[in-house]
Short mmCIF file of the C-alpha atoms (twelve columns), coordinates in Angstrom:
data_MODEL
# 
_entry.id   MODEL 
# 
loop_
_atom_site.group_PDB 
_atom_site.id 
_atom_site.type_symbol 
_atom_site.label_atom_id 
_atom_site.label_alt_id 
_atom_site.label_comp_id 
_atom_site.label_asym_id 
_atom_site.label_seq_id 
_atom_site.Cartn_x 
_atom_site.Cartn_y 
_atom_site.Cartn_z 
_atom_site.pdbx_PDB_model_num 
ATOM 1   C CA . UNK A 1   50.984 32.435 18.175  1 
ATOM 2   C CA . UNK A 2   46.914 32.946 17.296  1 
ATOM 3   C CA . UNK A 3   44.930 35.191 19.090  1 
ATOM 4   C CA . UNK A 4   42.091 34.181 21.582  1 
ATOM 5   C CA . UNK A 5   39.000 32.934 20.576  1 
ATOM 6   C CA . UNK A 6   36.659 34.895 23.223  1 
ATOM 7   C CA . UNK A 7   38.441 38.472 22.506  1 
ATOM 8   C CA . UNK A 8   38.000 37.720 18.783  1 
ATOM 9   C CA . UNK A 9   33.922 37.009 19.228  1 
ATOM 10  C CA . UNK A 10  33.822 39.872 21.975  1 
ATOM 11  C CA . UNK A 11  34.926 42.738 19.811  1 
ATOM 12  C CA . UNK A 12  32.468 41.333 16.026  1 
ATOM 13  C CA . UNK A 13  29.459 41.086 18.925  1 
ATOM 14  C CA . UNK A 14  29.588 44.827 19.609  1 
ATOM 15  C CA . UNK A 15  30.052 45.368 16.589  1 
ATOM 16  C CA . UNK A 16  27.134 43.782 15.976  1 
ATOM 17  C CA . UNK A 17  24.759 45.412 18.508  1 
ATOM 18  C CA . UNK A 18  25.947 48.780 17.632  1 
ATOM 19  C CA . UNK A 19  26.737 49.890 14.240  1 
ATOM 20  C CA . UNK A 20  26.389 50.570 10.878  1 
ATOM 21  C CA . UNK A 21  29.826 50.455 8.310   1 
ATOM 22  C CA . UNK A 22  30.615 50.869 4.737   1 
ATOM 23  C CA . UNK A 23  30.403 48.203 2.116   1 
ATOM 24  C CA . UNK A 24  31.121 47.356 -1.784  1 
ATOM 25  C CA . UNK A 25  30.740 47.001 -5.697  1 
ATOM 26  C CA . UNK A 26  32.182 44.253 -8.418  1 
ATOM 27  C CA . UNK A 27  31.261 41.870 -11.839 1 
ATOM 28  C CA . UNK A 28  30.992 40.311 -15.241 1 
ATOM 29  C CA . UNK A 29  30.726 42.978 -18.061 1 
ATOM 30  C CA . UNK A 30  28.361 45.202 -16.900 1 
ATOM 31  C CA . UNK A 31  29.387 48.427 -17.825 1 
ATOM 32  C CA . UNK A 32  30.758 51.069 -15.222 1 
ATOM 33  C CA . UNK A 33  27.173 53.125 -15.187 1 
ATOM 34  C CA . UNK A 34  25.640 49.661 -13.623 1 
ATOM 35  C CA . UNK A 35  27.775 49.445 -10.753 1 
ATOM 36  C CA . UNK A 36  26.888 51.506 -7.272  1 
ATOM 37  C CA . UNK A 37  28.360 55.016 -7.629  1 
ATOM 38  C CA . UNK A 38  28.867 54.754 -3.571  1 
ATOM 39  C CA . UNK A 39  30.505 52.682 -0.493  1 
ATOM 40  C CA . UNK A 40  26.864 50.833 0.256   1 
ATOM 41  C CA . UNK A 41  25.856 49.965 4.089   1 
ATOM 42  C CA . UNK A 42  25.166 47.609 6.228   1 
ATOM 43  C CA . UNK A 43  21.664 47.639 7.912   1 
ATOM 44  C CA . UNK A 44  20.783 47.769 11.089  1 
ATOM 45  C CA . UNK A 45  18.832 44.999 12.197  1 
ATOM 46  C CA . UNK A 46  15.751 45.380 13.886  1 
ATOM 47  C CA . UNK A 47  15.581 45.638 17.862  1 
ATOM 48  C CA . UNK A 48  13.135 42.601 17.976  1 
ATOM 49  C CA . UNK A 49  16.575 40.431 16.515  1 
ATOM 50  C CA . UNK A 50  18.746 39.990 20.087  1 
ATOM 51  C CA . UNK A 51  20.448 36.911 19.129  1 
ATOM 52  C CA . UNK A 52  23.716 37.920 17.605  1 
ATOM 53  C CA . UNK A 53  23.449 35.025 14.654  1 
ATOM 54  C CA . UNK A 54  19.950 36.129 13.827  1 
ATOM 55  C CA . UNK A 55  21.495 39.893 13.815  1 
ATOM 56  C CA . UNK A 56  24.513 38.710 11.952  1 
ATOM 57  C CA . UNK A 57  22.278 37.002 8.932   1 
ATOM 58  C CA . UNK A 58  20.166 40.110 8.674   1 
ATOM 59  C CA . UNK A 59  23.364 41.690 7.911   1 
ATOM 60  C CA . UNK A 60  24.121 39.462 5.122   1 
ATOM 61  C CA . UNK A 61  20.741 38.659 3.683   1 
ATOM 62  C CA . UNK A 62  20.223 42.413 3.334   1 
ATOM 63  C CA . UNK A 63  23.761 43.924 2.713   1 
ATOM 64  C CA . UNK A 64  23.634 43.508 -1.375  1 
ATOM 65  C CA . UNK A 65  19.835 44.787 -1.234  1 
ATOM 66  C CA . UNK A 66  19.609 47.393 -4.068  1 
ATOM 67  C CA . UNK A 67  22.941 46.907 -6.118  1 
ATOM 68  C CA . UNK A 68  23.257 46.565 -9.630  1 
ATOM 69  C CA . UNK A 69  26.557 46.080 -9.323  1 
ATOM 70  C CA . UNK A 70  29.988 46.024 -7.394  1 
ATOM 71  C CA . UNK A 71  33.027 46.953 -8.673  1 
ATOM 72  C CA . UNK A 72  36.509 47.894 -7.242  1 
ATOM 73  C CA . UNK A 73  36.031 51.751 -8.418  1 
ATOM 74  C CA . UNK A 74  33.123 51.864 -5.875  1 
ATOM 75  C CA . UNK A 75  35.201 52.689 -3.149  1 
ATOM 76  C CA . UNK A 76  37.420 56.006 -2.941  1 
ATOM 77  C CA . UNK A 77  40.201 53.789 -2.516  1 
ATOM 78  C CA . UNK A 78  41.889 49.979 -1.265  1 
ATOM 79  C CA . UNK A 79  41.539 50.769 1.970   1 
ATOM 80  C CA . UNK A 80  38.262 51.653 2.126   1 
ATOM 81  C CA . UNK A 81  37.120 48.516 -0.248  1 
ATOM 82  C CA . UNK A 82  40.182 46.271 2.345   1 
ATOM 83  C CA . UNK A 83  37.805 47.944 5.356   1 
ATOM 84  C CA . UNK A 84  34.429 47.189 3.871   1 
ATOM 85  C CA . UNK A 85  35.044 43.971 2.921   1 
ATOM 86  C CA . UNK A 86  37.379 42.698 6.637   1 
ATOM 87  C CA . UNK A 87  34.103 44.405 8.771   1 
ATOM 88  C CA . UNK A 88  31.803 41.667 6.246   1 
ATOM 89  C CA . UNK A 89  33.430 38.934 6.885   1 
ATOM 90  C CA . UNK A 90  33.338 40.136 10.721  1 
ATOM 91  C CA . UNK A 91  29.890 39.499 10.061  1 
ATOM 92  C CA . UNK A 92  30.188 36.304 8.246   1 
ATOM 93  C CA . UNK A 93  32.437 34.596 11.764  1 
ATOM 94  C CA . UNK A 94  28.929 35.501 13.866  1 
ATOM 95  C CA . UNK A 95  26.446 34.586 11.332  1 
ATOM 96  C CA . UNK A 96  24.842 30.738 10.154  1 
ATOM 97  C CA . UNK A 97  26.359 28.875 7.455   1 
ATOM 98  C CA . UNK A 98  23.409 29.354 5.342   1 
ATOM 99  C CA . UNK A 99  23.385 33.430 5.340   1 
ATOM 100 C CA . UNK A 100 27.241 33.038 4.609   1 
ATOM 101 C CA . UNK A 101 27.201 31.032 1.400   1 
ATOM 102 C CA . UNK A 102 23.880 33.061 0.172   1 
ATOM 103 C CA . UNK A 103 25.299 36.176 0.685   1 
ATOM 104 C CA . UNK A 104 28.612 35.333 -0.632  1 
ATOM 105 C CA . UNK A 105 27.250 33.861 -4.248  1 
ATOM 106 C CA . UNK A 106 25.144 36.822 -4.406  1 
ATOM 107 C CA . UNK A 107 28.186 39.013 -3.740  1 
ATOM 108 C CA . UNK A 108 30.104 36.701 -6.841  1 
ATOM 109 C CA . UNK A 109 27.136 36.990 -8.845  1 
ATOM 110 C CA . UNK A 110 27.361 41.075 -8.354  1 
ATOM 111 C CA . UNK A 111 30.563 41.559 -8.644  1 
ATOM 112 C CA . UNK A 112 33.059 42.144 -11.481 1 
ATOM 113 C CA . UNK A 113 36.228 40.042 -11.954 1 
ATOM 114 C CA . UNK A 114 38.243 42.444 -10.611 1 
ATOM 115 C CA . UNK A 115 36.539 42.294 -7.793  1 
ATOM 116 C CA . UNK A 116 36.163 38.951 -7.902  1 
ATOM 117 C CA . UNK A 117 40.241 38.614 -7.519  1 
ATOM 118 C CA . UNK A 118 39.458 41.270 -4.544  1 
ATOM 119 C CA . UNK A 119 37.688 39.073 -2.375  1 
ATOM 120 C CA . UNK A 120 39.438 36.044 -3.325  1 
ATOM 121 C CA . UNK A 121 43.201 37.549 -2.058  1 
ATOM 122 C CA . UNK A 122 41.175 39.288 1.591   1 
ATOM 123 C CA . UNK A 123 39.652 35.838 2.044   1 
ATOM 124 C CA . UNK A 124 42.981 34.139 1.675   1 
ATOM 125 C CA . UNK A 125 44.894 37.065 4.212   1 
ATOM 126 C CA . UNK A 126 41.750 36.921 6.505   1 
ATOM 127 C CA . UNK A 127 40.298 33.617 6.621   1 
ATOM 128 C CA . UNK A 128 43.594 31.564 5.294   1 
ATOM 129 C CA . UNK A 129 46.091 32.718 7.115   1 
ATOM 130 C CA . UNK A 130 46.601 31.199 10.792  1 
ATOM 131 C CA . UNK A 131 48.049 34.543 12.544  1 
ATOM 132 C CA . UNK A 132 44.763 36.528 11.505  1 
ATOM 133 C CA . UNK A 133 42.185 37.357 13.905  1 
ATOM 134 C CA . UNK A 134 39.702 36.220 11.552  1 
ATOM 135 C CA . UNK A 135 41.023 32.578 10.632  1 
ATOM 136 C CA . UNK A 136 38.957 30.125 9.847   1 
ATOM 137 C CA . UNK A 137 39.553 27.291 7.683   1 
ATOM 138 C CA . UNK A 138 35.724 26.988 7.519   1 
ATOM 139 C CA . UNK A 139 34.908 30.099 5.960   1 
ATOM 140 C CA . UNK A 140 37.669 30.149 3.765   1 
ATOM 141 C CA . UNK A 141 36.220 26.728 1.981   1 
ATOM 142 C CA . UNK A 142 33.050 28.055 1.834   1 
ATOM 143 C CA . UNK A 143 34.256 31.654 -0.131  1 
ATOM 144 C CA . UNK A 144 36.063 29.653 -2.478  1 
ATOM 145 C CA . UNK A 145 33.034 27.172 -3.149  1 
ATOM 146 C CA . UNK A 146 30.928 29.644 -3.692  1 
ATOM 147 C CA . UNK A 147 33.177 31.216 -6.324  1 
ATOM 148 C CA . UNK A 148 33.814 27.757 -7.746  1 
ATOM 149 C CA . UNK A 149 29.844 26.954 -8.529  1 
ATOM 150 C CA . UNK A 150 30.158 30.368 -10.511 1 
ATOM 151 C CA . UNK A 151 33.137 29.348 -12.422 1 
ATOM 152 C CA . UNK A 152 35.173 32.005 -10.985 1 
ATOM 153 C CA . UNK A 153 38.269 29.978 -10.113 1 
ATOM 154 C CA . UNK A 154 41.253 29.220 -11.832 1 
ATOM 155 C CA . UNK A 155 43.192 26.033 -11.708 1 
ATOM 156 C CA . UNK A 156 45.732 27.453 -9.191  1 
ATOM 157 C CA . UNK A 157 42.639 28.667 -7.282  1 
ATOM 158 C CA . UNK A 158 40.884 25.292 -7.615  1 
ATOM 159 C CA . UNK A 159 43.771 22.908 -6.473  1 
ATOM 160 C CA . UNK A 160 44.192 25.364 -3.240  1 
ATOM 161 C CA . UNK A 161 40.744 24.913 -2.522  1 
ATOM 162 C CA . UNK A 162 41.227 21.434 -2.911  1 
ATOM 163 C CA . UNK A 163 44.123 21.366 -0.708  1 
ATOM 164 C CA . UNK A 164 42.645 23.061 1.675   1 
ATOM 165 C CA . UNK A 165 38.977 20.974 2.071   1 
ATOM 166 C CA . UNK A 166 41.412 18.063 2.395   1 
ATOM 167 C CA . UNK A 167 43.127 19.116 5.280   1 
ATOM 168 C CA . UNK A 168 40.483 20.611 7.097   1 
ATOM 169 C CA . UNK A 169 38.262 17.248 6.652   1 
ATOM 170 C CA . UNK A 170 40.796 15.338 8.451   1 
ATOM 171 C CA . UNK A 171 40.940 15.425 12.304  1 
ATOM 172 C CA . UNK A 172 37.727 16.886 12.847  1 
ATOM 173 C CA . UNK A 173 36.645 17.240 16.461  1 
ATOM 174 C CA . UNK A 174 34.737 13.798 17.410  1 
ATOM 175 C CA . UNK A 175 36.651 11.599 14.184  1 
ATOM 176 C CA . UNK A 176 39.811 9.431  14.624  1 
ATOM 177 C CA . UNK A 177 43.287 11.395 14.773  1 
ATOM 178 C CA . UNK A 178 45.384 11.126 11.542  1 
ATOM 179 C CA . UNK A 179 48.286 7.567  12.829  1 
ATOM 180 C CA . UNK A 180 52.151 8.803  12.042  1 
ATOM 181 C CA . UNK A 181 55.605 7.485  13.052  1 
ATOM 182 C CA . UNK A 182 57.572 8.786  15.045  1 
ATOM 183 C CA . UNK A 183 61.060 8.417  16.433  1 
ATOM 184 C CA . UNK A 184 62.651 8.852  19.755  1 
ATOM 185 C CA . UNK A 185 65.721 10.145 20.894  1 
ATOM 186 C CA . UNK A 186 67.544 6.999  21.506  1 
ATOM 187 C CA . UNK A 187 66.520 6.004  17.931  1 
ATOM 188 C CA . UNK A 188 62.900 3.449  18.826  1 
ATOM 189 C CA . UNK A 189 60.361 4.255  16.896  1 
ATOM 190 C CA . UNK A 190 56.677 4.130  18.145  1 
ATOM 191 C CA . UNK A 191 53.535 5.376  16.399  1 
ATOM 192 C CA . UNK A 192 50.968 7.864  17.589  1 
ATOM 193 C CA . UNK A 193 48.073 4.857  18.334  1 
ATOM 194 C CA . UNK A 194 50.983 3.129  20.432  1 
ATOM 195 C CA . UNK A 195 51.087 6.258  22.365  1 
ATOM 196 C CA . UNK A 196 49.732 6.074  26.264  1 
ATOM 197 C CA . UNK A 197 47.018 3.382  25.704  1 
ATOM 198 C CA . UNK A 198 43.859 4.285  27.590  1 
ATOM 199 C CA . UNK A 199 44.829 7.934  28.460  1 
ATOM 200 C CA . UNK A 200 44.445 11.360 27.018  1 
ATOM 201 C CA . UNK A 201 46.534 12.493 24.757  1 
ATOM 202 C CA . UNK A 202 48.199 16.599 24.801  1 
ATOM 203 C CA . UNK A 203 49.289 16.429 21.442  1 
ATOM 204 C CA . UNK A 204 51.810 19.369 20.053  1 
ATOM 205 C CA . UNK A 205 54.161 19.531 16.782  1 
ATOM 206 C CA . UNK A 206 56.609 22.479 17.297  1 
ATOM 207 C CA . UNK A 207 60.499 23.557 16.765  1 
ATOM 208 C CA . UNK A 208 62.184 24.384 19.368  1 
ATOM 209 C CA . UNK A 209 63.575 27.397 17.732  1 
ATOM 210 C CA . UNK A 210 60.099 28.857 17.052  1 
ATOM 211 C CA . UNK A 211 59.257 31.757 19.956  1 
ATOM 212 C CA . UNK A 212 55.382 30.814 19.861  1 
ATOM 213 C CA . UNK A 213 56.756 27.433 20.694  1 
ATOM 214 C CA . UNK A 214 58.372 28.639 23.573  1 
ATOM 215 C CA . UNK A 215 55.636 30.401 25.161  1 
ATOM 216 C CA . UNK A 216 53.113 27.688 24.995  1 
ATOM 217 C CA . UNK A 217 55.802 25.066 26.088  1 
ATOM 218 C CA . UNK A 218 55.871 27.938 29.293  1 
ATOM 219 C CA . UNK A 219 52.276 28.341 29.563  1 
ATOM 220 C CA . UNK A 220 51.337 24.095 29.785  1 
ATOM 221 C CA . UNK A 221 54.460 23.784 31.715  1 
ATOM 222 C CA . UNK A 222 53.016 25.924 34.809  1 
ATOM 223 C CA . UNK A 223 49.482 25.545 34.022  1 
ATOM 224 C CA . UNK A 224 47.652 24.394 37.296  1 
ATOM 225 C CA . UNK A 225 44.984 22.607 36.077  1 
ATOM 226 C CA . UNK A 226 46.708 21.092 33.142  1 
ATOM 227 C CA . UNK A 227 49.728 19.314 35.176  1 
ATOM 228 C CA . UNK A 228 47.654 17.969 38.167  1 
ATOM 229 C CA . UNK A 229 46.322 15.965 35.518  1 
ATOM 230 C CA . UNK A 230 49.736 15.171 33.616  1 
ATOM 231 C CA . UNK A 231 50.667 11.622 33.946  1 
ATOM 232 C CA . UNK A 232 47.609 9.951  36.234  1 
ATOM 233 C CA . UNK A 233 45.377 10.976 33.313  1 
ATOM 234 C CA . UNK A 234 47.019 12.389 30.578  1 
ATOM 235 C CA . UNK A 235 49.906 12.199 28.933  1 
ATOM 236 C CA . UNK A 236 52.074 14.773 26.488  1 
ATOM 237 C CA . UNK A 237 53.249 14.096 22.787  1 
ATOM 238 C CA . UNK A 238 55.970 16.789 21.884  1 
ATOM 239 C CA . UNK A 239 56.920 15.860 18.039  1 
ATOM 240 C CA . UNK A 240 59.597 17.441 15.860  1 
ATOM 241 C CA . UNK A 241 58.678 18.661 12.632  1 
ATOM 242 C CA . UNK A 242 61.622 20.247 11.011  1 
ATOM 243 C CA . UNK A 243 64.927 18.747 10.070  1 
ATOM 244 C CA . UNK A 244 67.986 20.117 12.259  1 
ATOM 245 C CA . UNK A 245 67.566 16.797 13.826  1 
ATOM 246 C CA . UNK A 246 71.291 18.294 15.821  1 
ATOM 247 C CA . UNK A 247 69.227 21.181 16.674  1 
ATOM 248 C CA . UNK A 248 66.475 19.043 18.574  1 
ATOM 249 C CA . UNK A 249 68.780 16.866 20.366  1 
ATOM 250 C CA . UNK A 250 69.926 20.031 21.809  1 
ATOM 251 C CA . UNK A 251 66.863 21.132 23.012  1 
ATOM 252 C CA . UNK A 252 65.254 17.744 24.923  1 
ATOM 253 C CA . UNK A 253 66.895 19.117 27.937  1 
ATOM 254 C CA . UNK A 254 65.023 22.308 27.741  1 
ATOM 255 C CA . UNK A 255 61.259 20.091 27.673  1 
ATOM 256 C CA . UNK A 256 59.917 18.832 30.640  1 
ATOM 257 C CA . UNK A 257 61.094 15.270 31.529  1 
ATOM 258 C CA . UNK A 258 57.144 13.875 31.615  1 
ATOM 259 C CA . UNK A 259 56.799 14.688 28.051  1 
ATOM 260 C CA . UNK A 260 57.250 12.633 25.722  1 
ATOM 261 C CA . UNK A 261 59.312 13.698 22.482  1 
ATOM 262 C CA . UNK A 262 60.079 12.327 19.510  1 
ATOM 263 C CA . UNK A 263 60.326 13.563 15.654  1 
ATOM 264 C CA . UNK A 264 59.187 13.369 12.181  1 
ATOM 265 C CA . UNK A 265 62.187 11.232 10.817  1 
ATOM 266 C CA . UNK A 266 60.336 10.021 7.857   1 
ATOM 267 C CA . UNK A 267 58.639 12.979 6.588   1 
ATOM 268 C CA . UNK A 268 55.083 11.207 7.406   1 
ATOM 269 C CA . UNK A 269 53.614 13.641 9.239   1 
ATOM 270 C CA . UNK A 270 54.827 16.825 6.798   1 
ATOM 271 C CA . UNK A 271 54.905 14.944 3.053   1 
ATOM 272 C CA . UNK A 272 51.539 13.313 3.527   1 
ATOM 273 C CA . UNK A 273 49.887 16.435 4.889   1 
ATOM 274 C CA . UNK A 274 48.576 14.736 7.868   1 
ATOM 275 C CA . UNK A 275 47.739 17.849 9.939   1 
ATOM 276 C CA . UNK A 276 47.611 20.965 9.054   1 
ATOM 277 C CA . UNK A 277 51.688 22.744 10.548  1 
ATOM 278 C CA . UNK A 278 51.415 25.795 8.250   1 
ATOM 279 C CA . UNK A 279 52.092 27.736 11.572  1 
ATOM 280 C CA . UNK A 280 53.547 26.205 14.738  1 
ATOM 281 C CA . UNK A 281 52.896 25.557 17.405  1 
ATOM 282 C CA . UNK A 282 49.964 23.107 16.631  1 
ATOM 283 C CA . UNK A 283 48.372 21.333 19.436  1 
ATOM 284 C CA . UNK A 284 45.511 18.691 19.678  1 
ATOM 285 C CA . UNK A 285 43.762 16.994 22.601  1 
ATOM 286 C CA . UNK A 286 42.668 13.634 22.129  1 
ATOM 287 C CA . UNK A 287 40.959 11.212 24.000  1 
ATOM 288 C CA . UNK A 288 41.825 7.137  24.947  1 
ATOM 289 C CA . UNK A 289 40.594 5.834  21.761  1 
ATOM 290 C CA . UNK A 290 43.084 9.049  20.002  1 
ATOM 291 C CA . UNK A 291 40.145 10.437 18.689  1 
ATOM 292 C CA . UNK A 292 40.298 14.626 18.586  1 
ATOM 293 C CA . UNK A 293 38.781 16.360 21.375  1 
ATOM 294 C CA . UNK A 294 39.966 19.874 20.852  1 
ATOM 295 C CA . UNK A 295 41.366 20.389 17.507  1 
ATOM 296 C CA . UNK A 296 44.034 23.510 16.421  1 
ATOM 297 C CA . UNK A 297 43.700 24.098 19.982  1 
ATOM 298 C CA . UNK A 298 44.608 27.338 22.342  1 
ATOM 299 C CA . UNK A 299 46.542 26.582 25.438  1 
ATOM 300 C CA . UNK A 300 43.368 28.386 27.514  1 
ATOM 301 C CA . UNK A 301 41.410 25.906 26.105  1 
ATOM 302 C CA . UNK A 302 43.034 22.815 27.094  1 
ATOM 303 C CA . UNK A 303 43.504 24.665 30.786  1 
ATOM 304 C CA . UNK A 304 39.517 25.392 30.631  1 
ATOM 305 C CA . UNK A 305 38.964 21.609 29.189  1 
ATOM 306 C CA . UNK A 306 40.915 20.220 31.610  1 
ATOM 307 C CA . UNK A 307 40.086 22.665 34.631  1 
ATOM 308 C CA . UNK A 308 36.235 21.531 33.712  1 
ATOM 309 C CA . UNK A 309 37.622 17.684 34.459  1 
ATOM 310 C CA . UNK A 310 39.020 18.770 37.960  1 
ATOM 311 C CA . UNK A 311 35.907 20.383 38.852  1 
ATOM 312 C CA . UNK A 312 33.953 17.625 37.478  1 
ATOM 313 C CA . UNK A 313 35.750 14.691 39.904  1 
ATOM 314 C CA . UNK A 314 33.577 13.745 43.149  1 
# 
């Protein structure tokens, strides 16, 4: 299961407000003599910049100043190189899109092809891997788009970018969720949009043999704010997206009796990539019209949302 967003941002803010770190180098047909000979350092933001985003923007706007080129050999070893790039991406989490894109574009202009490969690989591991504490599809897409503008991506990487971009644009907060058909245990079928009309819907894609899925089911089943609204204002739809029907049927008794349980019998959800299900479970909270309230939600986010709903009641 994914790590807590708040903890992630607290660590990054602490980094921004207190430290300097080490950087990297790379690009094109430059000779080694034009490359930086030591790992660059992140600039310290002026004290006048109190806002975390402004401080992160300052770092990204100035990190490549005075750098003639960036190569893999700029660093003592691969560990130092990766640590710098992880820190660099960490600043990007808090920075504006403008600063991230401009800094990344400059990086690719300075970098050798070897460093192009390194940063694209690290971006994939940290931004495109759901288990990563820096997982962020928007930042992954930005990185690959800036590389693509300079003709750096090969055909396979271009296909990966298009796939990630297509998935990312689906089911955004405020947009209508992708509709799909599911099959109930009794063999009847329904669709997302026919499920519990007039109620909010907690949509969960899961696998009963997945330990993280069990943990989330346990959390949701025992959360007082969630339980207080389930049934009256909110319905819960659990959709099995694997192929072992027997395992799914045996697991139904372990699900809450008030949850609507179905499976992706036609493979519609997975085959058409309607939702990004690379790591289960996946949670969405939808409004009464099946518009997305929270996308790819953490259980704690759902709980906080429901608690706020209760507090707002007269």
